[in-house]
Coordinates of C-alpha atoms and ligand atoms in Angstrom, one line a residue:
M119 CA -71.7 17.2 2.3
R120 CA -74.1 14.4 1.8
L121 CA -76.2 13.3 4.8
Y122 CA -77.1 9.8 5.7
E123 CA -80.8 8.9 5.2
Y124 CA -81.4 8.8 9.0
E125 CA -79.8 12.2 9.4
G126 CA -81.9 13.7 6.6
K127 CA -85.0 12.2 8.0
E128 CA -84.3 13.8 11.4
L129 CA -84.2 17.2 9.7
F130 CA -87.3 16.4 7.7
R131 CA -89.2 15.7 10.9
K132 CA -88.2 19.0 12.4
H133 CA -89.8 20.7 9.4
G134 CA -93.1 18.7 9.5
I135 CA -92.3 16.0 7.0
A136 CA -93.6 12.6 8.3
T137 CA -91.2 9.7 8.2
P138 CA -91.6 6.0 9.2
T139 CA -90.9 5.1 12.8
G140 CA -87.3 4.1 12.7
I141 CA -84.2 3.3 14.9
L142 CA -80.6 3.5 14.0
A143 CA -78.5 0.5 14.9
K144 CA -74.8 -0.5 14.5
T145 CA -74.7 -4.0 15.8
E146 CA -76.7 -7.2 15.3
S147 CA -78.1 -7.1 18.8
A148 CA -79.1 -3.5 18.5
V149 CA -80.9 -4.4 15.3
R150 CA -82.8 -7.2 17.0
E151 CA -83.7 -4.9 19.9
A152 CA -84.9 -2.2 17.4
A153 CA -87.1 -4.8 15.6
V154 CA -88.6 -5.9 19.0
Q155 CA -89.3 -2.3 19.9
I156 CA -91.0 -1.5 16.5
G157 CA -93.0 -4.7 17.1
R158 CA -94.0 -5.5 13.6
E159 CA -92.6 -6.2 10.1
V160 CA -89.6 -4.0 9.5
V161 CA -87.3 -2.8 6.7
V162 CA -83.6 -3.0 7.4
K163 CA -81.8 -0.2 5.4
A164 CA -78.1 0.0 4.9
Q165 CA -76.9 3.6 5.6
V166 CA -74.4 4.5 2.9
L167 CA -73.8 7.8 1.2
A168 CA -75.0 6.6 -2.2
G169 CA -78.3 6.0 -3.9
G170 CA -79.6 2.8 -5.6
R171 CA -79.3 0.8 -2.3
G172 CA -82.5 -1.0 -3.1
K173 CA -81.2 -2.5 -6.3
A174 CA -77.8 -3.3 -4.6
G175 CA -79.5 -5.4 -1.9
G176 CA -79.2 -2.8 0.8
I177 CA -82.9 -2.5 1.6
R178 CA -84.4 -5.7 3.1
T179 CA -87.6 -6.6 4.8
A180 CA -87.8 -8.8 7.9
R181 CA -90.9 -10.4 9.4
N182 CA -89.5 -10.7 12.9
P183 CA -86.5 -9.7 15.1
E184 CA -84.6 -12.9 14.2
E185 CA -84.9 -12.3 10.5
A186 CA -83.8 -8.7 11.1
A187 CA -80.8 -9.9 13.0
A188 CA -79.8 -12.4 10.3
I189 CA -80.0 -9.6 7.7
A190 CA -77.9 -7.4 10.0
R191 CA -75.2 -10.1 10.1
E192 CA -75.1 -10.1 6.3
L193 CA -75.2 -6.4 5.8
L194 CA -72.9 -5.1 8.6
D195 CA -69.3 -4.9 7.3
S196 CA -70.4 -5.7 3.8
E197 CA -70.1 -3.3 0.9
I198 CA -72.9 -1.5 -0.9
Q199 CA -71.8 0.5 -4.0
G200 CA -68.3 0.1 -2.8
L201 CA -69.0 1.7 0.6
N202 CA -68.6 -0.1 3.9
V203 CA -71.9 -0.6 5.8
S204 CA -71.6 0.2 9.5
R205 CA -75.0 1.8 10.3
L206 CA -78.4 0.3 9.7
L207 CA -81.8 2.1 9.9
I208 CA -84.6 -0.2 11.1
E209 CA -88.0 1.1 10.1
E210 CA -91.6 -0.1 10.3
K211 CA -92.5 -1.6 6.9
L212 CA -94.9 0.6 5.0
D213 CA -98.1 -0.4 3.4
I214 CA -97.3 1.2 0.0
A215 CA -100.3 2.2 -2.2
G216 CA -98.4 4.7 -4.3
E217 CA -95.0 6.3 -4.7
L218 CA -94.2 9.9 -5.8
Y219 CA -90.9 11.7 -6.4
L220 CA -90.2 15.2 -5.0
G221 CA -86.8 16.9 -5.5
I222 CA -85.3 20.3 -5.2
T223 CA -81.9 21.2 -6.5
V224 CA -79.6 24.1 -7.6
D225 CA -79.6 24.4 -11.3
D226 CA -76.1 25.9 -11.8
S227 CA -76.6 26.6 -15.5
K228 CA -79.7 28.7 -14.9
A229 CA -78.4 30.2 -11.6
A230 CA -81.7 29.2 -10.0
I231 CA -83.4 26.6 -7.9
A232 CA -85.2 23.8 -9.7
A233 CA -88.2 21.9 -8.2
M234 CA -89.0 18.5 -9.7
V235 CA -92.0 16.2 -9.3
S236 CA -92.8 12.9 -10.7
A237 CA -95.6 10.3 -10.3
E238 CA -92.9 7.6 -10.9
G239 CA -91.5 7.5 -7.4
G240 CA -88.9 4.9 -6.3
I241 CA -86.8 5.2 -9.5
E242 CA -83.5 7.1 -9.3
I243 CA -84.0 10.5 -10.8
E244 CA -80.9 10.3 -12.9
E245 CA -82.3 7.1 -14.5
L246 CA -85.8 8.6 -14.9
A247 CA -84.3 11.7 -16.5
R248 CA -82.5 9.5 -19.0
K249 CA -85.3 7.1 -19.9
H250 CA -88.5 9.1 -19.4
P251 CA -87.7 12.8 -19.1
E252 CA -91.4 13.5 -20.0
K253 CA -92.4 12.0 -16.7
I254 CA -90.6 14.7 -14.7
A255 CA -92.4 18.0 -14.2
S256 CA -90.0 20.7 -13.2
R257 CA -89.8 24.5 -12.9
L258 CA -87.4 27.1 -11.7
I259 CA -88.0 28.8 -8.4
D260 CA -86.9 32.4 -7.6
P261 CA -84.9 32.1 -4.3
F262 CA -86.0 35.5 -3.2
H263 CA -89.7 34.5 -3.4
G264 CA -89.4 30.9 -2.5
L265 CA -91.7 28.2 -3.6
R266 CA -95.3 29.5 -3.9
T267 CA -98.2 27.1 -3.1
Y268 CA -99.7 27.6 -6.6
Q269 CA -96.3 26.6 -8.1
A270 CA -96.3 23.4 -6.0
I271 CA -99.8 22.5 -7.1
D272 CA -99.1 23.3 -10.7
L273 CA -96.1 21.0 -10.6
L274 CA -98.1 18.2 -9.1
L275 CA -100.9 18.6 -11.6
Q276 CA -98.3 18.5 -14.5
A277 CA -97.0 15.3 -13.0
G278 CA -100.5 13.8 -13.0
A279 CA -101.3 13.9 -9.2
K280 CA -105.0 13.9 -8.5
G281 CA -107.6 14.5 -5.9
E282 CA -106.8 14.3 -2.3
H283 CA -103.1 13.7 -3.0
L284 CA -102.7 17.1 -4.6
V285 CA -103.0 19.1 -1.4
S286 CA -101.0 16.9 0.9
A287 CA -98.2 16.3 -1.7
S288 CA -97.9 20.1 -2.4
N289 CA -97.6 20.6 1.4
M290 CA -94.8 18.1 1.4
L291 CA -93.1 19.9 -1.5
S292 CA -93.3 23.2 0.4
R293 CA -91.8 21.7 3.5
L294 CA -89.1 20.1 1.4
Y295 CA -88.3 23.6 0.1
D296 CA -88.2 24.9 3.7
V297 CA -85.6 22.2 4.5
F298 CA -83.7 22.9 1.3
S299 CA -83.4 26.7 2.0
H300 CA -83.0 26.4 5.8
Y301 CA -80.0 24.2 5.6
D302 CA -78.4 25.7 2.4
A303 CA -78.8 22.4 0.6
R304 CA -77.7 21.8 -3.0
F305 CA -80.0 18.8 -3.3
A306 CA -83.1 17.8 -1.2
E307 CA -85.1 14.8 -2.3
I308 CA -87.9 12.5 -1.1
N309 CA -87.9 9.4 -3.2
P310 CA -90.2 7.8 -2.7
L311 CA -92.8 9.8 -1.0
V312 CA -95.1 7.0 -0.1
V313 CA -98.8 7.2 -0.1
T314 CA -99.9 4.5 2.4
G315 CA -103.0 2.3 2.2
E316 CA -104.6 4.7 4.7
G317 CA -103.9 7.7 2.5
A318 CA -101.1 9.2 4.6
M319 CA -97.9 10.6 3.0
V320 CA -94.6 9.5 4.4
A321 CA -91.0 10.2 3.3
A322 CA -89.7 6.7 2.9
D323 CA -86.2 7.9 1.8
A324 CA -84.2 11.1 2.3
R325 CA -81.4 12.5 0.3
L326 CA -79.9 15.8 1.4
E327 CA -76.7 17.4 0.2
I328 CA -75.5 20.5 2.0
D329 CA -73.4 23.1 0.4
D330 CA -70.0 22.8 2.1
H331 CA -69.5 26.6 1.9
S332 CA -72.4 27.2 4.2
L333 CA -71.3 24.8 6.9
F334 CA -70.1 27.7 9.0
R335 CA -73.7 28.7 9.4
H336 CA -74.7 25.2 10.6
P337 CA -72.3 24.1 13.3
E338 CA -74.5 21.1 14.1
L339 CA -73.9 19.8 10.6
R340 CA -70.2 20.5 10.7
D341 CA -70.0 18.1 13.6
L342 CA -71.9 15.5 11.6
R343 CA -69.3 15.9 8.8
I344 CA -66.5 14.9 11.2
E345 CA -68.6 11.9 12.5
H346 CA -69.0 10.7 8.9
I347 CA -65.3 10.0 8.6
E348 CA -65.1 6.2 9.2
N349 CA -61.3 6.0 9.9
Q350 CA -60.9 6.9 13.6
W351 CA -57.4 8.3 13.1
E352 CA -58.5 10.4 10.1
R353 CA -61.4 11.6 12.3
A354 CA -59.0 12.5 15.2
G355 CA -56.8 14.3 12.7
V356 CA -59.6 16.5 11.5
K357 CA -60.5 17.3 15.1
A358 CA -56.8 18.2 15.8
G359 CA -56.8 20.4 12.7
V360 CA -54.3 18.3 10.7
N361 CA -54.5 16.0 7.7
Y362 CA -54.0 12.3 8.6
V363 CA -53.6 9.6 5.9
D364 CA -53.3 5.9 6.5
L365 CA -50.7 3.9 4.5
E366 CA -49.2 0.4 4.7
G367 CA -45.6 0.6 5.9
S368 CA -43.8 0.9 9.2
I369 CA -42.7 4.5 9.5
A370 CA -45.1 7.1 10.9
V371 CA -44.3 10.5 9.4
M372 CA -45.2 14.0 10.4
A373 CA -44.2 17.1 8.5
N374 CA -45.3 20.7 8.2
G375 CA -46.7 21.4 4.7
A376 CA -47.9 19.2 1.9
G377 CA -44.7 19.8 -0.2
L378 CA -42.3 18.7 2.5
T379 CA -44.6 15.8 3.4
M380 CA -44.8 14.4 -0.1
A381 CA -41.0 14.9 -0.7
V382 CA -40.4 12.9 2.5
M383 CA -42.8 10.1 1.3
D384 CA -40.9 9.9 -2.0
M385 CA -37.5 9.8 -0.3
I386 CA -38.6 7.0 2.0
K387 CA -39.9 5.0 -0.9
H388 CA -36.8 5.8 -2.9
D389 CA -34.7 4.3 -0.2
G390 CA -36.7 1.1 -0.3
A391 CA -38.8 1.6 2.8
S392 CA -42.4 2.6 3.2
P393 CA -44.5 5.0 5.4
A394 CA -47.2 3.6 7.7
C395 CA -49.2 6.9 7.7
F396 CA -48.5 10.6 7.7
V397 CA -49.8 13.7 9.3
D398 CA -49.4 17.0 7.4
T399 CA -49.9 19.8 9.9
G400 CA -50.0 22.4 7.2
G401 CA -48.3 25.8 7.5
G402 CA -48.5 28.2 10.5
L403 CA -47.7 25.4 12.9
S404 CA -48.4 26.2 16.5
P405 CA -47.0 24.4 19.6
E406 CA -50.5 23.2 20.4
R407 CA -51.1 21.7 17.0
M408 CA -47.7 20.1 17.1
K409 CA -48.5 18.5 20.4
N410 CA -51.9 17.2 19.1
A411 CA -50.4 15.8 15.9
V412 CA -47.6 14.0 17.7
S413 CA -50.0 12.6 20.3
L414 CA -52.2 11.3 17.6
L415 CA -49.3 9.5 15.9
L416 CA -48.0 8.1 19.2
K417 CA -51.4 6.7 20.0
K418 CA -51.6 5.2 16.5
A419 CA -48.2 3.6 17.0
Q420 CA -49.4 2.1 20.3
A421 CA -52.5 0.6 18.6
D422 CA -50.7 -0.6 15.5
P423 CA -47.6 -2.8 16.0
R424 CA -46.6 -2.4 12.3
I425 CA -45.3 1.1 13.3
K426 CA -41.7 0.9 14.4
V427 CA -40.6 4.6 14.4
L428 CA -41.9 8.1 14.3
L429 CA -40.2 10.5 12.0
I430 CA -40.9 14.2 12.4
M431 CA -39.8 16.8 9.8
I432 CA -40.1 20.4 10.6
R433 CA -38.9 23.2 8.4
M434 CA -39.8 26.7 9.6
M435 CA -38.4 29.8 8.0
M436 CA -40.9 32.3 9.3
S437 CA -41.5 31.4 12.9
P438 CA -39.0 29.9 15.4
P439 CA -38.9 26.1 15.6
D440 CA -38.0 26.1 19.3
A441 CA -41.6 26.8 20.3
V442 CA -43.0 23.8 18.4
A443 CA -40.2 21.7 19.8
E444 CA -41.8 22.3 23.2
G445 CA -45.1 21.0 21.8
L446 CA -43.3 18.0 20.5
M447 CA -41.7 17.3 23.9
A448 CA -45.0 17.7 25.7
A449 CA -46.6 15.0 23.6
V450 CA -43.6 12.7 23.9
N451 CA -43.4 13.1 27.7
E452 CA -47.0 11.9 28.0
V453 CA -46.0 8.5 26.6
P454 CA -43.1 6.9 28.4
E455 CA -43.3 3.6 26.6
R456 CA -43.1 4.5 23.0
V457 CA -41.5 3.9 19.6
P458 CA -38.3 5.8 18.9
V459 CA -38.8 9.4 17.8
I460 CA -36.5 10.9 15.2
A461 CA -36.7 14.6 14.4
V462 CA -35.3 16.9 11.8
M463 CA -35.6 20.6 12.8
R464 CA -34.7 23.3 10.3
G465 CA -35.1 27.0 10.8
R466 CA -33.1 30.1 11.5
A467 CA -29.8 29.3 13.2
P468 CA -30.2 30.4 16.8
Y469 CA -33.7 29.0 17.1
E470 CA -32.8 25.8 15.3
N471 CA -29.9 25.2 17.7
R472 CA -32.1 25.8 20.7
A473 CA -34.8 23.4 19.3
R474 CA -32.2 20.7 18.8
E475 CA -30.8 21.2 22.3
L476 CA -34.3 20.9 23.8
L477 CA -35.1 17.8 21.9
S478 CA -31.9 15.9 22.5
N479 CA -32.4 16.5 26.2
S480 CA -35.6 14.6 26.2
G481 CA -34.3 11.5 24.4
I482 CA -35.4 12.4 20.8
R483 CA -32.8 11.9 18.2
V484 CA -32.4 15.1 16.2
H485 CA -30.8 15.7 12.8
S486 CA -30.3 18.8 10.8
S487 CA -30.2 17.0 7.4
I488 CA -33.4 15.5 6.0
E489 CA -31.4 12.7 4.4
D490 CA -29.8 11.7 7.7
G491 CA -33.1 11.7 9.5
I492 CA -34.7 9.5 6.9
K493 CA -31.8 7.1 6.9
E494 CA -31.9 6.7 10.7
A495 CA -35.7 6.2 10.6
I496 CA -35.4 3.5 8.0
A497 CA -32.7 1.8 10.1
A498 CA -34.9 2.0 13.2
S499 CA -37.9 0.6 11.3
R500 CA -35.8 -2.4 10.5
G501 CA -34.8 -2.9 14.1
Q502 CA -31.2 -1.6 13.4
G503 CA -31.7 1.6 15.5
Ligands
GDP272 P1 -82.7 3.7 -2.4 O1 -82.8 2.4 -3.3 O2 -81.3 3.9 -1.9 O3 -83.3 4.9 -3.1 O4 -83.6 3.4 -1.1 P2 -85.1 3.6 -0.8 O5 -85.3 3.9 0.6 O6 -85.7 4.6 -1.7 O7 -85.8 2.2 -1.0 C1 -85.9 1.5 -2.2 C2 -87.3 1.0 -2.5 O8 -87.7 0.0 -1.5 C3 -88.4 2.0 -2.4 O9 -88.5 2.8 -3.6 C4 -89.6 1.2 -2.1 O10 -90.4 0.9 -3.3 C5 -89.1 -0.1 -1.5 N1 -89.8 -0.4 -0.2 C6 -90.6 -1.4 0.0 N2 -91.0 -1.3 1.3 C7 -90.5 -0.3 1.9 C8 -90.6 0.3 3.2 O11 -91.4 -0.1 4.1 N3 -89.9 1.4 3.4 C9 -89.1 1.9 2.5 N4 -88.3 3.0 2.7 N5 -89.0 1.4 1.2 C10 -89.7 0.3 0.9
MN273 MN1 -84.8 6.2 -2.7

């Protein structure tokens, strides 16, 4: 998982790496307000999970709050590197006397950690490695020993750092290593590490990529991962433990398991109609997950007038479908004014019969054949229900 710059900087600060004074803003007025609060020239930085924002026009300076607001108008809802901009970081503009590069990553081929330093800060490391590999000093670090001070100083010397910068930059590299190992990162980078006119060292940018396999050890980062999902329905799906996908048509589909879900999508398309979205609940469906998934789709249908019908496909051979039918009913009963709900319930005979009985009693149209369910959903989506 890649973190936004502002999130990375927050973790940097916790580990003693200085960053510019900054405020996150999501609207034009919040940007103006932030610039007023900072009270001097600012940099408006588009927060997208990609590098090279400077070149793509995502890093802009503003002399006053009005200019900052005008930049915000341009940047918000625009695209940088193909990514939608919805968050801006407003920072004090730095007085830049010099720029360094510090990076730490996992070198998979060597099964070790690599630390990298360059005196050419501000250029993307991938580009620098291509054009001027000789300008990057790097060495492997034994994860059991960590980064030793002499190694940090040696790297900086190799990169050509001098005098008073040597000690403070090696301190920064050690702290970056702390962040890297503390959060189980795959990549931690300060580019540029700015040396200000007064000789201070400030992380002007932050790139931090966390190993997804370690997220169970960092619950606070797992929450961030959910927040990163821009589509509110997809985000709600992850919270409900299901897989939500937005599409263009008029039939909202829910099914248990990817195979069944995809087959239903194909059958709808084959019959000349199209799905509006789908939820795949995955296997081992519980009544509670069923309820959450149906509630999610009913809410989506209320918010999106394109959706004319909800089609629910449940096929359970292991556990009885009548329990999940209760979950389905609970969700439906919470929304009296709703689109028609059509369900196909398949399972072992006694349970299937009971599930069907339960559902028809609460006004849900139930079929036992997938084809019939799809035909009725398509008819309902065309107002022929
Ligand atoms: P990136 O292009 O996505 O890597 O974004 P950066 O945060 O690294 O910004 C790009 C460049 O903008 C930096 O390398 C700086 O040279 C330049 N820049 C100029 N003034 C400032 C400033 O006050 N703050 C920051 N962060 N960058 C500045
Ligand atoms: Mn950068």
